[in-house]
PDB file of C-alpha atoms in Angstrom:
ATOM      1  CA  UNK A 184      23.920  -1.357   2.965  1.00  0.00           C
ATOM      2  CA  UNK A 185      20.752  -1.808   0.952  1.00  0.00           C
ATOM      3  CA  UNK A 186      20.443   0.838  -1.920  1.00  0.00           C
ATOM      4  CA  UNK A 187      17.501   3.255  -1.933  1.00  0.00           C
ATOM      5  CA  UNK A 188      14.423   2.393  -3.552  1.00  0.00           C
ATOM      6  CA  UNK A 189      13.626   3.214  -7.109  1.00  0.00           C
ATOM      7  CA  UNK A 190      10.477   5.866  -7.230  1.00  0.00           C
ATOM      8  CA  UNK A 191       9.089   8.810  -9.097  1.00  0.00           C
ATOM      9  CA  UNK A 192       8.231  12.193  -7.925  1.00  0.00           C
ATOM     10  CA  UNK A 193       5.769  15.146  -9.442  1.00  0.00           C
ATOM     11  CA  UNK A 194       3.671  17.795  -8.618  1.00  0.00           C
ATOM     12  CA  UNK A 195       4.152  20.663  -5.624  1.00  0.00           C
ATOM     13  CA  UNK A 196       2.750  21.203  -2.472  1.00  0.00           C
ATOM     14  CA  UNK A 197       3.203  19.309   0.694  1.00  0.00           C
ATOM     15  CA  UNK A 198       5.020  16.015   0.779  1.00  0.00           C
ATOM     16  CA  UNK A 199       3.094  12.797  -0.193  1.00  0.00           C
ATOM     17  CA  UNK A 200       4.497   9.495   0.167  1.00  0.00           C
ATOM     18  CA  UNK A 201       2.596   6.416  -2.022  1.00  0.00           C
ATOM     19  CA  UNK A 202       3.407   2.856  -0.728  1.00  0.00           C
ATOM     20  CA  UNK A 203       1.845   0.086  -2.865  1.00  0.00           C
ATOM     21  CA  UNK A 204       0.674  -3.230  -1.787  1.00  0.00           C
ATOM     22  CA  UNK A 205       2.001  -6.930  -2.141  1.00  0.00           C
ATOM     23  CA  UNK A 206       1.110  -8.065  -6.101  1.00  0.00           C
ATOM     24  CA  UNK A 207       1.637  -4.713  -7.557  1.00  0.00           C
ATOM     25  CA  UNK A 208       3.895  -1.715  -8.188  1.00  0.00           C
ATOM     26  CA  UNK A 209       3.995   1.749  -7.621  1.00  0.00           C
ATOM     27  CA  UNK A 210       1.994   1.530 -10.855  1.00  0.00           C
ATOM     28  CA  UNK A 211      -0.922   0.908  -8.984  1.00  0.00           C
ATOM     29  CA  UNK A 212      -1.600   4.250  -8.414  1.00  0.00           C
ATOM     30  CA  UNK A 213      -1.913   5.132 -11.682  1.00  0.00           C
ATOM     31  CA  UNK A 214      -5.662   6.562 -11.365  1.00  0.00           C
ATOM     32  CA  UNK A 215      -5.042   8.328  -8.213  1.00  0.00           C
ATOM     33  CA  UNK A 216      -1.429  10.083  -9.535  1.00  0.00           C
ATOM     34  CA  UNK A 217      -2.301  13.011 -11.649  1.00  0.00           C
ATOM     35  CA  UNK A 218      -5.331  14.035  -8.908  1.00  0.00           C
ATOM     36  CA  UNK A 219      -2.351  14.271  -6.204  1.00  0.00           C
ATOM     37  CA  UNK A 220      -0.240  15.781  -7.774  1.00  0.00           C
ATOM     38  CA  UNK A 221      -2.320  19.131  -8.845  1.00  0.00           C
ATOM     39  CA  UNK A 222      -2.441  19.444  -4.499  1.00  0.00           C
ATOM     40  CA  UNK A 223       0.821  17.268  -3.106  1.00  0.00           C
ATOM     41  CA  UNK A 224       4.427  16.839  -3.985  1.00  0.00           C
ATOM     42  CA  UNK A 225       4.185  13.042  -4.405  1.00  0.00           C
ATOM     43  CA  UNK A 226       6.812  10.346  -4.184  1.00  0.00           C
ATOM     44  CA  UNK A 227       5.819   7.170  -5.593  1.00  0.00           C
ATOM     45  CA  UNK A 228       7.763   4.224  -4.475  1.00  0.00           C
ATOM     46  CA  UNK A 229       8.633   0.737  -5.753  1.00  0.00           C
ATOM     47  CA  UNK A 230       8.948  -1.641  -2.606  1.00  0.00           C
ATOM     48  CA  UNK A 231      11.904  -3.759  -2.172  1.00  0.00           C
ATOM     49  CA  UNK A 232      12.363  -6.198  -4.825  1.00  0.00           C
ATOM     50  CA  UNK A 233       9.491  -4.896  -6.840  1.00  0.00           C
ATOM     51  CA  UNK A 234       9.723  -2.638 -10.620  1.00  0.00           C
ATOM     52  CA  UNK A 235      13.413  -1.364 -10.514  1.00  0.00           C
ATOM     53  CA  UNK A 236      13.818  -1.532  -6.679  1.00  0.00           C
ATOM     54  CA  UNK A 237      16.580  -3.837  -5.542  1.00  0.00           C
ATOM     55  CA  UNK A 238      15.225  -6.830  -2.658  1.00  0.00           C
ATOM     56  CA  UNK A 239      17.067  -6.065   0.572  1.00  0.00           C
ATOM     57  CA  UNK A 240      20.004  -7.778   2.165  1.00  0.00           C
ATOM     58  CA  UNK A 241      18.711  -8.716   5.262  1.00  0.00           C
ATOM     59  CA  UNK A 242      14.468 -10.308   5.955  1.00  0.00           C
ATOM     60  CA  UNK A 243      12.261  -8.377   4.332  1.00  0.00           C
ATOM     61  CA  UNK A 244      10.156  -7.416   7.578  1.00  0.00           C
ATOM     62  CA  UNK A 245       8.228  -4.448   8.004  1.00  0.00           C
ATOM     63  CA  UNK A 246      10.539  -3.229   9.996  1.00  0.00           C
ATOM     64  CA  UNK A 247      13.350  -4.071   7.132  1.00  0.00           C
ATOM     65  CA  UNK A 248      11.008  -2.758   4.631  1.00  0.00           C
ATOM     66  CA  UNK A 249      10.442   0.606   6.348  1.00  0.00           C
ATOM     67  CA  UNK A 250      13.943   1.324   6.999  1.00  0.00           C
ATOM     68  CA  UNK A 251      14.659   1.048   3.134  1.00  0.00           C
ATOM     69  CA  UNK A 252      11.416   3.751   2.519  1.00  0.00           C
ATOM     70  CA  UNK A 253      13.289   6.322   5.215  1.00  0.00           C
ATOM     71  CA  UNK A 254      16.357   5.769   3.336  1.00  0.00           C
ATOM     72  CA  UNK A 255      14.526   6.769  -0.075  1.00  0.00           C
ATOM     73  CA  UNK A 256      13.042   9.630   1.487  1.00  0.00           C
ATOM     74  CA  UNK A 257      16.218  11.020   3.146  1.00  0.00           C
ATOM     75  CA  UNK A 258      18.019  10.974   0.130  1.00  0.00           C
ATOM     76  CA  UNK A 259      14.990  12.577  -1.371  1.00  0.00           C
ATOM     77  CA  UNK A 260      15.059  15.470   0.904  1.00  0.00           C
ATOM     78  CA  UNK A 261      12.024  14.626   2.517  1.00  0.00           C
ATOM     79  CA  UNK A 262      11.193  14.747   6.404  1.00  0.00           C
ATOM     80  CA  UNK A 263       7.626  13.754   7.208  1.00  0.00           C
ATOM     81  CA  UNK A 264       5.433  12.869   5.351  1.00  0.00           C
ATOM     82  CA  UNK A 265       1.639  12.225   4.158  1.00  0.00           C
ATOM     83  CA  UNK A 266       1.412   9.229   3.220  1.00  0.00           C
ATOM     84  CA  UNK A 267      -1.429   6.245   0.892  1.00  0.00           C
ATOM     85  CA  UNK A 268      -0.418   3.268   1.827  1.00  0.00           C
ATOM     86  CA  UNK A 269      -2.626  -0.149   0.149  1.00  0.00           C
ATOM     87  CA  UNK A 270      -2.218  -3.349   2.596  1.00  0.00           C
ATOM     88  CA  UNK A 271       1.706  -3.739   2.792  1.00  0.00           C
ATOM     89  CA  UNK A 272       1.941  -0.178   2.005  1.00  0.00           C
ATOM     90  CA  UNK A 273      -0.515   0.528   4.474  1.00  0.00           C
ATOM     91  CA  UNK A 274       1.020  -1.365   6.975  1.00  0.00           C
ATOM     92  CA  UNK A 275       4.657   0.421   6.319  1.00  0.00           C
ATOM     93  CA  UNK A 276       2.453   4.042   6.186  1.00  0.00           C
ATOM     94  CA  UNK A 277       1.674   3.045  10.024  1.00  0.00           C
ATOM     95  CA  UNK A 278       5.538   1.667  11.175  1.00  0.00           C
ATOM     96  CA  UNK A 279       6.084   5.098   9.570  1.00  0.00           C
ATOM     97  CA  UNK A 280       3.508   6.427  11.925  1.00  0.00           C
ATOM     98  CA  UNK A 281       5.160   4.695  14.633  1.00  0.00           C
ATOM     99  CA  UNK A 282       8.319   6.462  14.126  1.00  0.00           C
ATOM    100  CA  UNK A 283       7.463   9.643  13.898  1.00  0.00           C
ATOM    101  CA  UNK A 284       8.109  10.051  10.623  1.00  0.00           C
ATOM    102  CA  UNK A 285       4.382  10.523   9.336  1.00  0.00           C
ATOM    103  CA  UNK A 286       2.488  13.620   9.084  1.00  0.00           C
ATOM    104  CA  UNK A 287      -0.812  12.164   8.218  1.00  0.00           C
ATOM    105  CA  UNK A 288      -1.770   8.514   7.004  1.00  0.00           C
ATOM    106  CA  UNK A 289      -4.562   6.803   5.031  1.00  0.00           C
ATOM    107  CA  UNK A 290      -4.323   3.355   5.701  1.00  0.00           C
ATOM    108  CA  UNK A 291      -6.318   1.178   2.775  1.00  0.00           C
ATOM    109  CA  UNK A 292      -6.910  -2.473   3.764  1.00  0.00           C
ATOM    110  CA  UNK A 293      -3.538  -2.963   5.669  1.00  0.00           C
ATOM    111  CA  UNK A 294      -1.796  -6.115   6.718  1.00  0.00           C
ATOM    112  CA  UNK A 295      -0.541  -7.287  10.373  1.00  0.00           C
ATOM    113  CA  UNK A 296      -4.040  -7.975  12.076  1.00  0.00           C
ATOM    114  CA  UNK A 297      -5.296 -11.134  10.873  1.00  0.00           C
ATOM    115  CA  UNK A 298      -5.803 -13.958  12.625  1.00  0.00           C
ATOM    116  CA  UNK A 299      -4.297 -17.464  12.287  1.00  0.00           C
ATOM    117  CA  UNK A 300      -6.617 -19.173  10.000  1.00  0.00           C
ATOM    118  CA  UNK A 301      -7.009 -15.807   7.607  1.00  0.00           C
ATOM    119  CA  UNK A 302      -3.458 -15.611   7.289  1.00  0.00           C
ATOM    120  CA  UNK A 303      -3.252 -19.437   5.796  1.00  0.00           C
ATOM    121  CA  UNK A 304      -6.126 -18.316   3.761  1.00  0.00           C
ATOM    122  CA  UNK A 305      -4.091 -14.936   2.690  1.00  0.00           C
ATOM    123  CA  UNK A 306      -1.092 -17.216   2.201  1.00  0.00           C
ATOM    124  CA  UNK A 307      -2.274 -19.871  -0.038  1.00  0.00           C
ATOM    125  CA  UNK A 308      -3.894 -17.061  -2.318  1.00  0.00           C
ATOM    126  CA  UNK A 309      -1.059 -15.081  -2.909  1.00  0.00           C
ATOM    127  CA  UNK A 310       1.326 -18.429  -2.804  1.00  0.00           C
ATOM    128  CA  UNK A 311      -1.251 -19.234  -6.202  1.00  0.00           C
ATOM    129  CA  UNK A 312      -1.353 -15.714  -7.573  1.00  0.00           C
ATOM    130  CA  UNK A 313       2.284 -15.667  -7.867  1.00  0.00           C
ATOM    131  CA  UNK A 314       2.671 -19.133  -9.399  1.00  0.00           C
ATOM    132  CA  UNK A 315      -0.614 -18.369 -11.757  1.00  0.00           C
ATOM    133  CA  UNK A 316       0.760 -15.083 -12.723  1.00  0.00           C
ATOM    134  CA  UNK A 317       4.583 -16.338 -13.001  1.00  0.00           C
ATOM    135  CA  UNK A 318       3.044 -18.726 -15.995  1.00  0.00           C
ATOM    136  CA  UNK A 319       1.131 -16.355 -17.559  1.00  0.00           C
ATOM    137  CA  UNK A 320       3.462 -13.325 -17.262  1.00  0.00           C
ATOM    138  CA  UNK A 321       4.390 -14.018 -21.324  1.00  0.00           C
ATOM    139  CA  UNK A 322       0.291 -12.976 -21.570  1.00  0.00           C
ATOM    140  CA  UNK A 323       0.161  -9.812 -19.749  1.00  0.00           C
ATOM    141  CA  UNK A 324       1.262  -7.481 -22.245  1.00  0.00           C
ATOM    142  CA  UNK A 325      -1.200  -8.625 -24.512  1.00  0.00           C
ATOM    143  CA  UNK A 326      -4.311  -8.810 -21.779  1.00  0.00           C
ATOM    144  CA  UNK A 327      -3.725  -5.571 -20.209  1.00  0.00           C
ATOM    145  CA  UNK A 328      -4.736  -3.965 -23.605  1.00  0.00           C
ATOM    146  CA  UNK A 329      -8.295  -5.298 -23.850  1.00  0.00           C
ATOM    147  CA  UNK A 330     -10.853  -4.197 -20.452  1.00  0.00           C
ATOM    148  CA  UNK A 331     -11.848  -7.882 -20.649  1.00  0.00           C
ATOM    149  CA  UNK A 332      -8.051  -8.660 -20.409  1.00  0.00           C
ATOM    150  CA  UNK A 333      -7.779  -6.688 -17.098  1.00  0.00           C
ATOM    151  CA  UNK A 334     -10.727  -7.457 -15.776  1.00  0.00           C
ATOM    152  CA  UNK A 335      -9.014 -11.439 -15.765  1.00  0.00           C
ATOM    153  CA  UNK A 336      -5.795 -10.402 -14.148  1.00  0.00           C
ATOM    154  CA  UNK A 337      -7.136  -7.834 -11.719  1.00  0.00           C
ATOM    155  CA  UNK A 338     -10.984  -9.310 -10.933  1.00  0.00           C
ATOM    156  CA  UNK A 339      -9.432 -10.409  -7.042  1.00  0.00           C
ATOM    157  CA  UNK A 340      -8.162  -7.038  -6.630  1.00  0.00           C
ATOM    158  CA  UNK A 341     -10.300  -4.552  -8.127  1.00  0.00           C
ATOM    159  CA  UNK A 342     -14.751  -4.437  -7.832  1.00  0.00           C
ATOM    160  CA  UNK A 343     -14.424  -2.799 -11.140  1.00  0.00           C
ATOM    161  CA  UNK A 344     -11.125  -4.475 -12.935  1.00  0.00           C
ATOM    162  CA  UNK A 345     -12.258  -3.292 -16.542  1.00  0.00           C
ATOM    163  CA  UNK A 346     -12.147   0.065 -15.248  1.00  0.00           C
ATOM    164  CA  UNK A 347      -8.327  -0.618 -14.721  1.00  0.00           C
ATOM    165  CA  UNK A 348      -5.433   1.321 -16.801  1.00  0.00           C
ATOM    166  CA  UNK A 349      -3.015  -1.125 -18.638  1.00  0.00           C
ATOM    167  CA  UNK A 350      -0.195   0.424 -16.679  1.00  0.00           C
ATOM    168  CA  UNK A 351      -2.097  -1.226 -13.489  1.00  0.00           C
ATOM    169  CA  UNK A 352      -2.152  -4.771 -15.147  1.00  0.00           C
ATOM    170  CA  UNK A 353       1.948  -4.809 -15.844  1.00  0.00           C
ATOM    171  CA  UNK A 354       2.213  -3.360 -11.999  1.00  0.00           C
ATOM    172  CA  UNK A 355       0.523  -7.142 -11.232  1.00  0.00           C
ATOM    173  CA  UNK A 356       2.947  -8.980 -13.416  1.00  0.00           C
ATOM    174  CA  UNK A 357       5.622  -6.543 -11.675  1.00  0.00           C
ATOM    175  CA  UNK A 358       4.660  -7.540  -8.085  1.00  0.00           C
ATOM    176  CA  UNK A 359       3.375 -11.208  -8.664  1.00  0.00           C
ATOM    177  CA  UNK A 360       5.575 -12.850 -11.588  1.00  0.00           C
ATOM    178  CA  UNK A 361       8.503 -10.446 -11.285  1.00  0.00           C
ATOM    179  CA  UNK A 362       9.385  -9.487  -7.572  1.00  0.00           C
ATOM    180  CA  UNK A 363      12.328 -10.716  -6.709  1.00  0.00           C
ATOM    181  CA  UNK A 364      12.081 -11.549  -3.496  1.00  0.00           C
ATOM    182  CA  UNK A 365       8.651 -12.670  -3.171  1.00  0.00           C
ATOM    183  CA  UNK A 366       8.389 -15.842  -0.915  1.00  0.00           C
ATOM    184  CA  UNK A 367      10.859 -14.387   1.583  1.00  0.00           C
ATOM    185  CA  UNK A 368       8.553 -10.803   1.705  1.00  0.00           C
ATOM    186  CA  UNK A 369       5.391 -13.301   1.646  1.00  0.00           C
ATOM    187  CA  UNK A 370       6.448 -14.960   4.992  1.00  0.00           C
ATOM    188  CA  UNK A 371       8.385 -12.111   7.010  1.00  0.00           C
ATOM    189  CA  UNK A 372       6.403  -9.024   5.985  1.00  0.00           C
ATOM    190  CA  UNK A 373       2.936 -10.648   6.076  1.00  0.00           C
ATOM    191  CA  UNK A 374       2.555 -14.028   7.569  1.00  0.00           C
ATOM    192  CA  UNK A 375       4.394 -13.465  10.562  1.00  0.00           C
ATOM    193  CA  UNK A 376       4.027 -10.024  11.162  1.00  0.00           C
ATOM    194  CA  UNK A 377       2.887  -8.094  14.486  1.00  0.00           C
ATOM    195  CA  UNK A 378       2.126  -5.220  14.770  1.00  0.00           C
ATOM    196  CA  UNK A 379       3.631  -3.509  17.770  1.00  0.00           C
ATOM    197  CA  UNK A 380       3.669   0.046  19.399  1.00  0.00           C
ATOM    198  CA  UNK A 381       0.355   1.204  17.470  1.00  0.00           C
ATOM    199  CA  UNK A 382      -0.424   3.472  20.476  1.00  0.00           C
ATOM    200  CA  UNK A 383       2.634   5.509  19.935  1.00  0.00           C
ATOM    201  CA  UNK A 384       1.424   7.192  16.916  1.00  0.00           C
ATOM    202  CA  UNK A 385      -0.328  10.549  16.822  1.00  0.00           C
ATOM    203  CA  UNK A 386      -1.078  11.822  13.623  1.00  0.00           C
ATOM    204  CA  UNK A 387      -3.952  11.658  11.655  1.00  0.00           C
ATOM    205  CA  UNK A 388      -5.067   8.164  10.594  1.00  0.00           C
ATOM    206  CA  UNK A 389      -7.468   7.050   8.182  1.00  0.00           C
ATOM    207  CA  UNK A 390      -8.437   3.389   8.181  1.00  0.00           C
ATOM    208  CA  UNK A 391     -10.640   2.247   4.737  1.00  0.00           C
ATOM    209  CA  UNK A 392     -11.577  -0.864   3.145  1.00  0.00           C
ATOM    210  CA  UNK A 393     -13.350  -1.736   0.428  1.00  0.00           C
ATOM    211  CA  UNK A 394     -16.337  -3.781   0.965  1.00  0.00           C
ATOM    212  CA  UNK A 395     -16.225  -5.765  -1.955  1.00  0.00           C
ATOM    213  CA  UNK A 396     -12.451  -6.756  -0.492  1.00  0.00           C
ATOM    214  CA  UNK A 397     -12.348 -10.443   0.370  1.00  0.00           C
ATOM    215  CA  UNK A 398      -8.425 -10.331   0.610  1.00  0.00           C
ATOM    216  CA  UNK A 399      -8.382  -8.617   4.283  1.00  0.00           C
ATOM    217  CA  UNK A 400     -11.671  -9.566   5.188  1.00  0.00           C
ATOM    218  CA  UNK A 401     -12.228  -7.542   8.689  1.00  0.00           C
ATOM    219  CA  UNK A 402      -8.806  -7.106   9.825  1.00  0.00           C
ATOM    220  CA  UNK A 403      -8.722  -2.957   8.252  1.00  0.00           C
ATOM    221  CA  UNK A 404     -11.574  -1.949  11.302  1.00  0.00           C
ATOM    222  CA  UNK A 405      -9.315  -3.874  13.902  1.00  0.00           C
ATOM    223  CA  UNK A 406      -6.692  -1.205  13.998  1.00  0.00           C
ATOM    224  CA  UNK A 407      -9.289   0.859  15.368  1.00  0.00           C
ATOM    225  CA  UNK A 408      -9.163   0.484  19.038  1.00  0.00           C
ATOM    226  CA  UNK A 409      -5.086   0.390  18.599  1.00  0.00           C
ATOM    227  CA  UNK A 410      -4.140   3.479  16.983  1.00  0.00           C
ATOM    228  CA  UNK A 411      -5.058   7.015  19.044  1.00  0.00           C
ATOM    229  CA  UNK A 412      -7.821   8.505  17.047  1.00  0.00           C
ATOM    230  CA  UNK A 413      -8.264   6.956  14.141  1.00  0.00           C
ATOM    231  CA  UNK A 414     -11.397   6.587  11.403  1.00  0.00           C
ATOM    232  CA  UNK A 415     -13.019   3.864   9.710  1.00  0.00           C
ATOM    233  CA  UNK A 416     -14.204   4.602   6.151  1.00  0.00           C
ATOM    234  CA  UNK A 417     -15.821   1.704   4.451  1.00  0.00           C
ATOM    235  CA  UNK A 418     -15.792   2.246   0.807  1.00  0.00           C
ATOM    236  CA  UNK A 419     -19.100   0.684  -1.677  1.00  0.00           C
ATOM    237  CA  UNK A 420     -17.940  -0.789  -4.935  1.00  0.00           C
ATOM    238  CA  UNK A 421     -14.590  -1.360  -3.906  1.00  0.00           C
ATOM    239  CA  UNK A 422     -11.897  -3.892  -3.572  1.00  0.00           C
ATOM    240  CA  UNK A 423      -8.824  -4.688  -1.856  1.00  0.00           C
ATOM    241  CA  UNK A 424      -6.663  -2.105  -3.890  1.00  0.00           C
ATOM    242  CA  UNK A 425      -9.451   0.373  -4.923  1.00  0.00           C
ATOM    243  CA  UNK A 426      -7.152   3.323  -6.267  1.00  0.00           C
ATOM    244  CA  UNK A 427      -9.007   2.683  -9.556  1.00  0.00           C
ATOM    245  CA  UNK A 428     -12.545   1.575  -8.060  1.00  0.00           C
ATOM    246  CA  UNK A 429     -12.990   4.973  -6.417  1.00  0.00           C
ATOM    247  CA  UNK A 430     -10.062   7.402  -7.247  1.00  0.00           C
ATOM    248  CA  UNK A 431     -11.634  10.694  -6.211  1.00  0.00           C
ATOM    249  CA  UNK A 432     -12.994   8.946  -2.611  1.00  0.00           C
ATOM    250  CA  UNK A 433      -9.516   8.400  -2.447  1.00  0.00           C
ATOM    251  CA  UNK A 434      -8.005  11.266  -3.358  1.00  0.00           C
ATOM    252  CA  UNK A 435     -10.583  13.078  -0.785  1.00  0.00           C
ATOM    253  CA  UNK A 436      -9.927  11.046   2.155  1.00  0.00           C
ATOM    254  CA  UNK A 437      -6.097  11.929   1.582  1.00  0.00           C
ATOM    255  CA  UNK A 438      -6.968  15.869   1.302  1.00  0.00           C
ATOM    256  CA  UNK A 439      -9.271  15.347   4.428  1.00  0.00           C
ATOM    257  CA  UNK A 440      -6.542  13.990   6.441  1.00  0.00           C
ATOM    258  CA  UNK A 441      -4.074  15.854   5.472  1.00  0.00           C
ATOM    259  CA  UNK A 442      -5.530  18.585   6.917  1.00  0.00           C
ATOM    260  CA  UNK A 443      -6.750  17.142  10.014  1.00  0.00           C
ATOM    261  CA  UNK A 444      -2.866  17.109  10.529  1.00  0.00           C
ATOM    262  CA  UNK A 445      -2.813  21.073  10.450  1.00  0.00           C
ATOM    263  CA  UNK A 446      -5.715  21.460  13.073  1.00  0.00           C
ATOM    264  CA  UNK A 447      -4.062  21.955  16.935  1.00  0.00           C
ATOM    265  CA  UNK A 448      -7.468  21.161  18.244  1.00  0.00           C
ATOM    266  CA  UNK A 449      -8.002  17.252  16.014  1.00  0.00           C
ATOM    267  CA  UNK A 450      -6.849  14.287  18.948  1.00  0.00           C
ATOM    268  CA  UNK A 451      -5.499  12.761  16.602  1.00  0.00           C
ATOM    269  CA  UNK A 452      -3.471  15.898  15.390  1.00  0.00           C
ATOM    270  CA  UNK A 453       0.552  14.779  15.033  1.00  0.00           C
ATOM    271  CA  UNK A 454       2.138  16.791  18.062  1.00  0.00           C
TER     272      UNK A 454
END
């Protein structure tokens, strides 16, 4: 059986789960962390294959993928969950969602909706990224200490990459150069994933995108019409992973939905 994922946990208060995106670690929350924390009880994950988390045994599908985060939280304690999911992340936050096993979720930028010709587009870029990254992995240490530095490894993730913490640029080398199980997670829990069963969920769910995020391009606002009450918050000055662009938007839109989850009278309310 496939071990639990590695993670950190701080801070008190209701139960916070943070999912990070393809290219990155759970270090990618970095700017976000000590914010939650003062309000939630927050587990930060590594995905499969990703920081100290082994990859799994079987295809790394969603589906796969998900089944090693409720492993990590049952042996955490947890039940359900809030949880900040960025594009893979995201897209796990809602399979969680699916399931039941979500309390709330803020969905930023996630995968599964695409179309055909996006997803070659997606494909190629992160195919490149890893390679590019793989190369200059030996670099990373030394870039991620200079905001000119960052603002070279993050610029296709972040509208404001200097603004980025050096613990963000290692969780790129952690998620491009070092995952390892990246081309198999690349094709089965992005390329070819669809996303099924989007109806079934009813708790809170907050869709957002940056606008300044060329990475998704429009596929965030066409979860819309698919999942049972959901919002659409477009977010100025923003990438694809915009913990760091706008960390107290985010932090906001977390608090915000959170408590929509307490409110009998929201639609969207989990029931």
């Amino acid at each position: 059986m496939d071990a639990v994922l590695s993670s950190s946990r701080a801070g008190t208060g209701e139960p916070l789960l943070l999912l990070h995106g393809m290219g990155s670690s759970r270090r990618d929350f970095t700017a976000v962390l000590p914010l939650l924390t003062a309000r939630f009880d927050v587990l930060d994950v590594d995905l499969p294959g990703v920081g100290s988390s082994s990859a799994l045994d079987r295809r790394p599908t969603v589906a796969a993928i998900t089944d090693a985060v409720e492993r990590t939280l049952v042996e955490e304690g947890m039940g359900r969950v809030h949880v900040l999911g960025n594009s893979l992340g995201a897209r796990v936050g809602l399979e969680l969602a699916r399931r039941g096993r979500a309390l709330s979720v803020v969905a930023i930028a996630p995968s599964g909706l695409n179309v055909p010709p996006e997803r070659l587009v997606q494909g190629s870029g992160m195919a490149l990224a890893r390679v590019v990254m793989r190369v200059g992995a030996p670099l990373v240490g030394a870039l991620s200490r200079s905001a000119l530095g960052r603002s070279a490894l993050l610029a296709p993730l972040k509208a404001r990459p200097w603004a980025t913490s050096p613990e963000e640029a290692v969780g790129a080398r952690e998620g491009f150069a070092d995952s390892r199980d990246y081309w198999r997670t690349l094709l089965w829990g992005l390329l070819v994933d669809v996303p099924r069963g989007l109806d079934r969920i009813s708790c809170p769910v907050t869709l957002v995108q940056g606008v300044a995020d060329w990475i998704a391009s429009g596929q965030t606002v066409r979860y819309l019409p698919l999942v049972p009450g959901s919002r659409f918050v477009p977010l100025l000055w923003a990438g694809h992973a915009p913990q760091s662009d706008r960390p107290r938007t985010i932090v906001r839109l977390v608090e915000e939905t959170a408590a929509r989850a307490a409110q009998p009278g929201d639609s969207s309310a989990s029931r």
